[in-house]
Amino acid sequence: MAVSTHSSTTHSSTVAGWREWVRLPQVRVDWVKAKLDTGARTSALHAFHVEDFERDGVPWVRFSIHPWQRSAADQSWAELPVHDRRLIRSSTGHQQERYVVLMDVSLLGRTVTAEMTLSRRDQMGFRMLIGREALRQGFLVDPGRSYLGGRPEREVRRRNRGR
């Protein structure tokens, strides 16, 4: 049986590596290292101090972001409307109800809006996970490549490693 090498993708797709540095312009985070995970439906962000509140009768959530691995340096605070609350099953099989917000993600020079769950990712290797719903907006993931969108300067990368 012959295997087709024809791709059904459009010419507007952007190739990304399995890990990339991204920007979160809405919440003033210039650099966060993210894992691009086609096995995860929804994107996830490592969030602390998650607190819900109402603004003009609409549910909102306030949270802090620590963009660097193993560090609280350069903490950023954000407030966004609650898009949804969902029961999410983690990669370890545990279920947890999480807030979902709509968040702009800049990846390889393109900005897309992603449904982002807010969770503690202390034990995970990346502060952010970009799932397939966000990637469907014009990205192809090459699992053999990394950082196709470039890297921040060395000092930023050192802060990410907790130095």
C-alpha atoms as a printed R data frame, in Angstrom:
    type eleno elety resid chain resno       x      y      z
1   ATOM     1    CA   MET     A     1   0.000  0.000  0.000
2   ATOM     2    CA   ALA     A     2   1.404  3.406 -0.969
3   ATOM     3    CA   VAL     A     3   1.562  6.135  1.624
4   ATOM     4    CA   SER     A     4   0.548  9.575  0.474
5   ATOM     5    CA   THR     A     5   2.935 12.385  1.264
6   ATOM     6    CA   HIS     A     6   0.387 15.006  0.246
7   ATOM     7    CA   SER     A     7  -0.409 17.434  3.033
8   ATOM     8    CA   SER     A     8  -3.913 18.770  3.489
9   ATOM     9    CA   THR     A     9  -2.630 21.960  5.126
10  ATOM    10    CA   THR     A    10  -3.031 25.398  3.696
11  ATOM    11    CA   HIS     A    11  -0.176 27.614  2.621
12  ATOM    12    CA   SER     A    12  -0.951 29.973  5.503
13  ATOM    13    CA   SER     A    13   0.197 27.471  8.148
14  ATOM    14    CA   THR     A    14   3.231 28.427 10.223
15  ATOM    15    CA   VAL     A    15   5.652 25.679 11.263
16  ATOM    16    CA   ALA     A    16   6.543 25.746 14.965
17  ATOM    17    CA   GLY     A    17   8.829 23.604 17.074
18  ATOM    18    CA   TRP     A    18   7.599 21.420 19.928
19  ATOM    19    CA   ARG     A    19   8.739 24.154 22.336
20  ATOM    20    CA   GLU     A    20   8.757 27.880 21.672
21  ATOM    21    CA   TRP     A    21   9.152 31.200 23.449
22  ATOM    22    CA   VAL     A    22   5.840 33.080 23.342
23  ATOM    23    CA   ARG     A    23   4.479 36.458 24.382
24  ATOM    24    CA   LEU     A    24   1.216 37.172 26.244
25  ATOM    25    CA   PRO     A    25   0.535 40.801 25.273
26  ATOM    26    CA   GLN     A    26  -2.796 41.123 27.112
27  ATOM    27    CA   VAL     A    27  -1.191 40.372 30.479
28  ATOM    28    CA   ARG     A    28   2.156 42.107 29.849
29  ATOM    29    CA   VAL     A    29   4.335 38.991 29.724
30  ATOM    30    CA   ASP     A    30   7.062 39.403 27.111
31  ATOM    31    CA   TRP     A    31   8.623 35.944 27.392
32  ATOM    32    CA   VAL     A    32   7.392 32.575 28.609
33  ATOM    33    CA   LYS     A    33   8.614 29.202 27.398
34  ATOM    34    CA   ALA     A    34   5.748 27.031 26.165
35  ATOM    35    CA   LYS     A    35   5.369 23.416 25.150
36  ATOM    36    CA   LEU     A    36   3.236 22.932 22.039
37  ATOM    37    CA   ASP     A    37   1.139 19.865 22.785
38  ATOM    38    CA   THR     A    38  -1.158 18.445 20.120
39  ATOM    39    CA   GLY     A    39  -2.297 15.817 22.639
40  ATOM    40    CA   ALA     A    40  -3.893 18.479 24.851
41  ATOM    41    CA   ARG     A    41  -7.149 20.048 23.697
42  ATOM    42    CA   THR     A    42  -6.956 23.252 25.741
43  ATOM    43    CA   SER     A    43  -4.007 25.490 26.531
44  ATOM    44    CA   ALA     A    44  -2.878 25.945 30.143
45  ATOM    45    CA   LEU     A    45  -0.991 28.653 32.022
46  ATOM    46    CA   HIS     A    46   0.800 28.351 35.360
47  ATOM    47    CA   ALA     A    47  -1.225 30.761 37.551
48  ATOM    48    CA   PHE     A    48  -0.966 31.689 41.230
49  ATOM    49    CA   HIS     A    49  -3.293 33.461 43.642
50  ATOM    50    CA   VAL     A    50  -6.357 32.741 41.475
51  ATOM    51    CA   GLU     A    51  -9.333 34.688 42.825
52  ATOM    52    CA   ASP     A    52 -12.750 35.144 41.269
53  ATOM    53    CA   PHE     A    53 -14.774 38.357 41.549
54  ATOM    54    CA   GLU     A    54 -17.579 40.191 39.741
55  ATOM    55    CA   ARG     A    55 -17.297 43.306 37.637
56  ATOM    56    CA   ASP     A    56 -20.574 44.867 36.479
57  ATOM    57    CA   GLY     A    57 -22.359 41.569 37.182
58  ATOM    58    CA   VAL     A    58 -19.923 39.573 35.036
59  ATOM    59    CA   PRO     A    59 -17.619 36.912 36.540
60  ATOM    60    CA   TRP     A    60 -13.917 37.794 36.313
61  ATOM    61    CA   VAL     A    61 -10.746 36.199 37.626
62  ATOM    62    CA   ARG     A    62  -7.596 37.814 39.017
63  ATOM    63    CA   PHE     A    63  -4.324 35.856 39.050
64  ATOM    64    CA   SER     A    64  -0.576 36.204 39.045
65  ATOM    65    CA   ILE     A    65   1.856 34.781 36.522
66  ATOM    66    CA   HIS     A    66   5.427 33.743 37.259
67  ATOM    67    CA   PRO     A    67   6.909 33.434 33.754
68  ATOM    68    CA   TRP     A    68  10.193 31.806 34.849
69  ATOM    69    CA   GLN     A    69  10.751 28.203 35.884
70  ATOM    70    CA   ARG     A    70  11.511 27.776 39.599
71  ATOM    71    CA   SER     A    71  11.322 31.541 40.222
72  ATOM    72    CA   ALA     A    72   8.839 34.209 41.324
73  ATOM    73    CA   ALA     A    73  10.880 36.976 39.678
74  ATOM    74    CA   ASP     A    74   9.099 39.316 37.249
75  ATOM    75    CA   GLN     A    75   5.665 38.347 38.546
76  ATOM    76    CA   SER     A    76   2.779 39.842 36.579
77  ATOM    77    CA   TRP     A    77  -0.852 40.296 37.685
78  ATOM    78    CA   ALA     A    78  -3.797 39.912 35.345
79  ATOM    79    CA   GLU     A    79  -7.572 40.325 35.440
80  ATOM    80    CA   LEU     A    80  -9.735 38.785 32.714
81  ATOM    81    CA   PRO     A    81 -13.390 37.847 32.277
82  ATOM    82    CA   VAL     A    82 -14.168 34.206 33.011
83  ATOM    83    CA   HIS     A    83 -14.947 32.486 29.722
84  ATOM    84    CA   ASP     A    84 -15.900 29.143 31.302
85  ATOM    85    CA   ARG     A    85 -15.259 26.753 34.181
86  ATOM    86    CA   ARG     A    86 -14.373 23.215 33.108
87  ATOM    87    CA   LEU     A    87 -13.530 19.888 34.588
88  ATOM    88    CA   ILE     A    88 -10.075 19.168 33.145
89  ATOM    89    CA   ARG     A    89  -8.305 15.813 33.288
90  ATOM    90    CA   SER     A    90  -4.560 16.232 33.732
91  ATOM    91    CA   SER     A    91  -1.915 14.097 32.059
92  ATOM    92    CA   THR     A    92  -1.746 12.094 35.306
93  ATOM    93    CA   GLY     A    93  -5.486 11.340 35.167
94  ATOM    94    CA   HIS     A    94  -6.618 13.656 37.962
95  ATOM    95    CA   GLN     A    95  -9.685 15.837 37.381
96  ATOM    96    CA   GLN     A    96  -9.878 19.428 38.544
97  ATOM    97    CA   GLU     A    97 -12.287 22.270 37.888
98  ATOM    98    CA   ARG     A    98 -10.411 25.178 36.335
99  ATOM    99    CA   TYR     A    99 -11.188 28.680 35.215
100 ATOM   100    CA   VAL     A   100 -10.937 29.249 31.473
101 ATOM   101    CA   VAL     A   101 -10.092 32.692 30.085
102 ATOM   102    CA   LEU     A   102  -9.597 33.919 26.533
103 ATOM   103    CA   MET     A   103  -6.017 35.073 26.143
104 ATOM   104    CA   ASP     A   104  -3.993 36.419 23.241
105 ATOM   105    CA   VAL     A   105  -0.844 34.393 22.541
106 ATOM   106    CA   SER     A   106   1.891 35.655 20.212
107 ATOM   107    CA   LEU     A   107   3.740 32.737 18.667
108 ATOM   108    CA   LEU     A   108   6.230 33.063 15.808
109 ATOM   109    CA   GLY     A   109   5.071 36.589 15.030
110 ATOM   110    CA   ARG     A   110   1.370 35.658 14.873
111 ATOM   111    CA   THR     A   111  -1.182 36.428 17.569
112 ATOM   112    CA   VAL     A   112  -4.101 34.077 18.170
113 ATOM   113    CA   THR     A   113  -6.754 33.962 20.878
114 ATOM   114    CA   ALA     A   114  -6.623 30.796 22.952
115 ATOM   115    CA   GLU     A   115  -8.881 29.281 25.575
116 ATOM   116    CA   MET     A   116  -6.474 29.147 28.521
117 ATOM   117    CA   THR     A   117  -7.050 27.168 31.685
118 ATOM   118    CA   LEU     A   118  -5.462 28.537 34.846
119 ATOM   119    CA   SER     A   119  -3.684 25.933 36.940
120 ATOM   120    CA   ARG     A   120  -0.641 25.297 39.087
121 ATOM   121    CA   ARG     A   121   2.031 23.659 36.941
122 ATOM   122    CA   ASP     A   122   4.744 23.447 39.622
123 ATOM   123    CA   GLN     A   123   5.683 19.885 38.728
124 ATOM   124    CA   MET     A   124   5.566 20.455 34.968
125 ATOM   125    CA   GLY     A   125   8.570 21.312 32.821
126 ATOM   126    CA   PHE     A   126   6.891 24.322 31.194
127 ATOM   127    CA   ARG     A   127   4.941 27.243 32.638
128 ATOM   128    CA   MET     A   128   2.637 27.168 29.634
129 ATOM   129    CA   LEU     A   129   1.144 24.528 27.395
130 ATOM   130    CA   ILE     A   130  -0.367 25.420 24.016
131 ATOM   131    CA   GLY     A   131  -3.024 22.889 23.042
132 ATOM   132    CA   ARG     A   132  -4.431 21.837 19.697
133 ATOM   133    CA   GLU     A   133  -7.410 24.229 19.717
134 ATOM   134    CA   ALA     A   134  -4.993 27.177 19.651
135 ATOM   135    CA   LEU     A   135  -2.637 25.426 17.233
136 ATOM   136    CA   ARG     A   136  -5.521 24.821 14.805
137 ATOM   137    CA   GLN     A   137  -5.447 28.534 14.095
138 ATOM   138    CA   GLY     A   138  -2.700 28.072 11.522
139 ATOM   139    CA   PHE     A   139   0.214 26.234 13.141
140 ATOM   140    CA   LEU     A   140   1.931 22.959 12.307
141 ATOM   141    CA   VAL     A   141   4.181 21.427 14.970
142 ATOM   142    CA   ASP     A   142   7.472 19.857 13.911
143 ATOM   143    CA   PRO     A   143   8.326 17.563 16.856
144 ATOM   144    CA   GLY     A   144  11.987 17.435 15.826
145 ATOM   145    CA   ARG     A   145  12.589 21.172 16.110
146 ATOM   146    CA   SER     A   146  12.602 23.839 18.827
147 ATOM   147    CA   TYR     A   147  12.534 27.620 19.082
148 ATOM   148    CA   LEU     A   148  11.809 28.371 15.433
149 ATOM   149    CA   GLY     A   149  10.547 31.784 16.543
150 ATOM   150    CA   GLY     A   150  13.890 32.601 18.104
151 ATOM   151    CA   ARG     A   151  14.994 32.981 21.694
152 ATOM   152    CA   PRO     A   152  15.258 35.925 24.034
153 ATOM   153    CA   GLU     A   153  18.703 37.212 24.941
154 ATOM   154    CA   ARG     A   154  20.877 35.107 27.235
155 ATOM   155    CA   GLU     A   155  19.990 37.057 30.413
156 ATOM   156    CA   VAL     A   156  16.277 36.289 29.936
157 ATOM   157    CA   ARG     A   157  17.012 32.613 29.339
158 ATOM   158    CA   ARG     A   158  19.140 32.524 32.503
159 ATOM   159    CA   ARG     A   159  16.254 34.015 34.530
160 ATOM   160    CA   ASN     A   160  14.053 31.234 33.173
161 ATOM   161    CA   ARG     A   161  16.499 28.703 34.609
162 ATOM   162    CA   GLY     A   162  16.336 30.413 38.019
163 ATOM   163    CA   ARG     A   163  19.743 32.111 37.839
